[in-house]
Amino acid sequence: MICDATVSNPSRKAQLAHTPDDVLTTTRAVRKRLDFERPVSDDDVRDCVRIAMQSPSGSNAPTMSFVVVRDAEKRAALGEIYRQCYEIYQGMDGIYAGSIKKDGEAEQAQQDRVASSADYLGQNMGNSPVLIIPCSLAGRMDGQPGSMSAMMGANIMPAMWSFMLAARARGLGTAWTTVHLMMEEQVAELLGIPFDQVQQICMSPLAHTKGTDFKPAMRPEPDTIIHWDGW
């Protein structure tokens, strides 16, 4: 089965065609291969949001919203906020990607590539032609018990993942990052997001990719993480 990702406008062909498994296994966090020079069309953004809105919605009450930042000055300001937050993140031993050590040589090589890629985005976030900030309108999650936080994020998180899959099917790259949430209130002020009522979930660049030959990443085998009928 071929997924042409033209749900909203059959007359407009998507840039790429993939089987569902291809899209699901090759939607990488794209950083160094983002094309900062090529513009992203508003129609592609709308299509990704339209597809994202078909994700599961608890009680059929969508509480998701997307802030799409195209303005060059605002993108630059967001990039500077992200850079400052990223410098803090780099000092978090055991959390920062570059401080995590893997057992195998191949696994460590992959980890080193991830860290180098993340460092690159830390300095270049504001250069992406579009920045996406998905938000939850269900209220602030700060101080909420785990079960309530999970419920409040249950709409926007699947929606954003669907957005990223739709972007991949169109030759667009994304990268889910929460680093900017260290300075979420400053971002809210910059973009006019009502901080007291709206929770930002992540930030992602959105840009055409340099090449489309993304591959599945190295991951554990299913039987190493499945617990059949109980832990």
Short mmCIF file of C-alpha atoms in Angstrom, two decimals:
data_model
loop_
_atom_site.label_atom_id
_atom_site.label_comp_id
_atom_site.label_asym_id
_atom_site.label_seq_id
_atom_site.Cartn_x
_atom_site.Cartn_y
_atom_site.Cartn_z
CA MET A 1 0.00 0.00 0.00
CA ILE A 2 1.33 3.44 -0.92
CA CYS A 3 0.63 6.46 1.25
CA ASP A 4 0.69 9.58 -0.94
CA ALA A 5 -0.18 11.90 1.97
CA THR A 6 -2.59 14.07 0.00
CA VAL A 7 -5.55 13.75 2.34
CA SER A 8 -6.59 17.37 2.16
CA ASN A 9 -5.88 18.17 -1.46
CA PRO A 10 -5.71 15.22 -3.88
CA SER A 11 -4.84 17.56 -6.75
CA ARG A 12 -1.57 18.48 -5.07
CA LYS A 13 0.89 15.60 -5.07
CA ALA A 14 3.10 15.11 -2.04
CA GLN A 15 6.82 15.27 -2.64
CA LEU A 16 7.44 11.73 -1.48
CA ALA A 17 5.58 8.44 -1.33
CA HIS A 18 6.22 5.86 1.38
CA THR A 19 4.58 2.81 2.82
CA PRO A 20 3.33 3.46 6.36
CA ASP A 21 6.18 1.37 7.78
CA ASP A 22 8.73 3.46 5.85
CA VAL A 23 7.38 6.69 7.31
CA LEU A 24 7.21 5.28 10.82
CA THR A 25 10.74 3.87 10.80
CA THR A 26 12.56 6.72 9.02
CA THR A 27 11.10 9.83 10.65
CA ARG A 28 14.37 10.85 12.21
CA ALA A 29 15.21 13.91 14.28
CA VAL A 30 16.72 15.97 11.44
CA ARG A 31 19.26 18.63 12.33
CA LYS A 32 22.38 18.83 10.18
CA ARG A 33 20.42 17.90 7.06
CA LEU A 34 17.89 20.71 7.32
CA ASP A 35 17.93 22.99 4.28
CA PHE A 36 17.85 26.51 5.73
CA GLU A 37 17.81 28.14 2.30
CA ARG A 38 14.67 26.57 0.84
CA PRO A 39 11.32 28.04 1.93
CA VAL A 40 8.50 25.90 3.31
CA SER A 41 5.08 26.60 1.86
CA ASP A 42 2.14 27.57 4.04
CA ASP A 43 0.13 24.88 2.25
CA ASP A 44 2.54 22.18 3.45
CA VAL A 45 2.20 23.49 7.02
CA ARG A 46 -1.58 23.47 6.72
CA ASP A 47 -1.57 19.92 5.36
CA CYS A 48 0.61 18.70 8.23
CA VAL A 49 -1.69 20.36 10.77
CA ARG A 50 -4.80 18.98 9.04
CA ILE A 51 -3.37 15.47 9.22
CA ALA A 52 -2.24 16.02 12.82
CA MET A 53 -5.81 16.86 13.77
CA GLN A 54 -6.84 13.33 12.78
CA SER A 55 -4.83 11.93 15.69
CA PRO A 56 -6.66 10.51 18.74
CA SER A 57 -8.50 13.12 20.77
CA GLY A 58 -9.68 12.21 24.27
CA SER A 59 -13.48 12.62 24.70
CA ASN A 60 -13.52 14.04 21.16
CA ALA A 61 -12.44 17.37 22.67
CA PRO A 62 -9.34 18.59 20.80
CA THR A 63 -7.16 20.81 22.97
CA MET A 64 -4.20 21.18 20.62
CA SER A 65 -2.92 24.28 18.88
CA PHE A 66 0.16 25.04 16.76
CA VAL A 67 2.21 28.22 16.79
CA VAL A 68 3.92 28.50 13.39
CA VAL A 69 6.77 31.01 13.38
CA ARG A 70 7.92 32.30 9.98
CA ASP A 71 8.94 35.87 10.87
CA ALA A 72 12.74 36.16 10.59
CA GLU A 73 13.19 38.38 13.65
CA LYS A 74 11.06 36.14 15.85
CA ARG A 75 12.88 33.05 14.59
CA ALA A 76 16.20 34.68 15.41
CA ALA A 77 14.97 35.59 18.90
CA LEU A 78 13.73 32.04 19.47
CA GLY A 79 17.07 30.74 18.23
CA GLU A 80 18.89 32.86 20.80
CA ILE A 81 16.62 31.64 23.61
CA TYR A 82 17.18 28.08 22.46
CA ARG A 83 20.95 28.61 22.34
CA GLN A 84 20.98 29.86 25.93
CA CYS A 85 18.87 26.93 27.10
CA TYR A 86 21.03 24.50 25.17
CA GLU A 87 24.16 25.72 26.97
CA ILE A 88 22.45 24.86 30.26
CA TYR A 89 21.46 21.46 28.89
CA GLN A 90 25.06 20.73 27.89
CA GLY A 91 26.03 20.95 31.56
CA MET A 92 23.53 18.26 32.61
CA ASP A 93 25.67 15.15 33.02
CA GLY A 94 23.79 11.97 32.22
CA ILE A 95 21.06 13.92 30.43
CA TYR A 96 22.99 15.82 27.76
CA ALA A 97 23.38 13.50 24.77
CA GLY A 98 27.14 14.06 24.67
CA SER A 99 27.58 12.81 28.23
CA ILE A 100 25.81 9.49 27.72
CA LYS A 101 28.07 6.48 27.23
CA LYS A 102 27.04 3.30 25.44
CA ASP A 103 28.50 -0.19 25.81
CA GLY A 104 29.13 -1.15 22.19
CA GLU A 105 31.35 0.64 19.68
CA ALA A 106 28.59 0.98 17.10
CA GLU A 107 26.14 2.17 19.75
CA GLN A 108 28.61 4.79 20.99
CA ALA A 109 29.28 5.98 17.46
CA GLN A 110 25.56 6.50 16.97
CA GLN A 111 25.35 8.37 20.29
CA ASP A 112 28.25 10.62 19.28
CA ARG A 113 26.51 11.44 16.01
CA VAL A 114 23.34 12.33 17.89
CA ALA A 115 25.26 14.63 20.24
CA SER A 116 27.06 16.36 17.37
CA SER A 117 23.77 16.78 15.54
CA ALA A 118 22.05 18.19 18.63
CA ASP A 119 24.95 20.61 19.18
CA TYR A 120 24.52 21.85 15.63
CA LEU A 121 20.83 22.55 16.14
CA GLY A 122 21.65 24.25 19.43
CA GLN A 123 23.50 26.91 17.45
CA ASN A 124 21.22 26.99 14.39
CA MET A 125 17.62 26.61 15.55
CA GLY A 126 16.77 30.16 14.51
CA ASN A 127 17.97 29.52 10.95
CA SER A 128 15.16 27.11 10.18
CA PRO A 129 12.67 28.71 7.77
CA VAL A 130 9.81 27.68 10.05
CA LEU A 131 9.62 26.87 13.75
CA ILE A 132 6.70 24.91 15.17
CA ILE A 133 5.58 25.10 18.80
CA PRO A 134 2.70 22.71 19.56
CA CYS A 135 0.63 23.79 22.56
CA SER A 136 -2.01 22.30 24.82
CA LEU A 137 -5.08 24.39 25.63
CA ALA A 138 -5.97 22.07 28.52
CA GLY A 139 -4.13 24.27 31.04
CA ARG A 140 -0.76 24.28 32.75
CA MET A 141 0.80 20.94 33.69
CA ASP A 142 3.12 22.46 36.31
CA GLY A 143 2.59 20.82 39.68
CA GLN A 144 -0.07 18.44 38.37
CA PRO A 145 0.07 14.77 39.42
CA GLY A 146 1.45 12.41 36.80
CA SER A 147 -1.94 11.04 35.79
CA MET A 148 -3.35 14.52 35.21
CA SER A 149 -0.28 15.64 33.23
CA ALA A 150 -0.61 12.55 31.04
CA MET A 151 -4.28 13.33 30.41
CA MET A 152 -3.57 16.98 29.63
CA GLY A 153 -0.87 16.08 27.10
CA ALA A 154 -2.74 13.17 25.55
CA ASN A 155 -4.11 15.23 22.66
CA ILE A 156 -1.20 17.40 21.60
CA MET A 157 1.56 14.77 21.83
CA PRO A 158 0.00 12.30 19.35
CA ALA A 159 -0.97 15.25 17.16
CA MET A 160 2.58 16.56 17.02
CA TRP A 161 3.93 13.11 16.17
CA SER A 162 1.39 12.88 13.35
CA PHE A 163 2.54 16.32 12.20
CA MET A 164 6.12 15.05 12.07
CA LEU A 165 5.13 11.94 10.12
CA ALA A 166 3.20 14.07 7.63
CA ALA A 167 6.22 16.34 7.29
CA ARG A 168 8.48 13.37 6.57
CA ALA A 169 6.12 12.21 3.81
CA ARG A 170 6.57 15.64 2.18
CA GLY A 171 10.35 15.72 2.31
CA LEU A 172 10.35 17.98 5.38
CA GLY A 173 12.50 17.44 8.45
CA THR A 174 11.58 17.96 12.10
CA ALA A 175 13.22 17.45 15.49
CA TRP A 176 11.27 17.18 18.74
CA THR A 177 13.07 19.14 21.46
CA THR A 178 11.95 20.42 24.85
CA VAL A 179 15.13 22.33 25.71
CA HIS A 180 13.47 25.73 25.23
CA LEU A 181 11.01 24.96 28.03
CA MET A 182 13.70 26.08 30.48
CA MET A 183 12.71 29.57 29.31
CA GLU A 184 9.13 28.84 28.32
CA GLU A 185 7.78 32.08 29.81
CA GLN A 186 10.17 34.17 27.71
CA VAL A 187 9.04 32.32 24.59
CA ALA A 188 5.41 32.90 25.57
CA GLU A 189 6.06 36.62 25.95
CA LEU A 190 7.83 36.81 22.59
CA LEU A 191 4.98 35.07 20.75
CA GLY A 192 2.01 36.35 22.75
CA ILE A 193 1.16 32.89 24.07
CA PRO A 194 -0.98 33.19 27.25
CA PHE A 195 1.47 31.50 29.60
CA ASP A 196 -0.99 31.00 32.48
CA GLN A 197 -3.44 29.05 30.33
CA VAL A 198 -1.43 27.44 27.52
CA GLN A 199 1.28 24.80 27.91
CA GLN A 200 3.99 24.59 25.28
CA ILE A 201 4.94 20.97 24.61
CA CYS A 202 8.04 21.17 22.46
CA MET A 203 9.71 23.11 19.68
CA SER A 204 10.64 21.77 16.26
CA PRO A 205 12.37 23.18 13.21
CA LEU A 206 10.54 22.59 9.95
CA ALA A 207 12.57 22.62 6.76
CA HIS A 208 13.11 20.65 3.58
CA THR A 209 15.76 17.99 4.04
CA LYS A 210 19.02 17.64 2.18
CA GLY A 211 18.28 14.29 0.59
CA THR A 212 15.55 11.91 1.67
CA ASP A 213 17.53 8.72 2.29
CA PHE A 214 16.81 8.37 6.00
CA LYS A 215 17.12 4.93 7.56
CA PRO A 216 15.90 3.15 10.69
CA ALA A 217 18.03 3.86 13.75
CA MET A 218 19.76 1.28 15.93
CA ARG A 219 17.21 0.20 18.53
CA PRO A 220 16.72 -2.72 20.97
CA GLU A 221 15.14 -5.90 19.70
CA PRO A 222 11.43 -6.20 20.62
CA ASP A 223 11.87 -9.17 22.95
CA THR A 224 14.36 -7.23 25.07
CA ILE A 225 11.70 -4.68 26.04
CA ILE A 226 8.43 -6.66 25.90
CA HIS A 227 6.96 -7.92 29.18
CA TRP A 228 4.37 -10.54 28.25
CA ASP A 229 1.28 -10.63 30.52
CA GLY A 230 3.02 -8.65 33.27
CA TRP A 231 6.35 -7.13 34.28
#
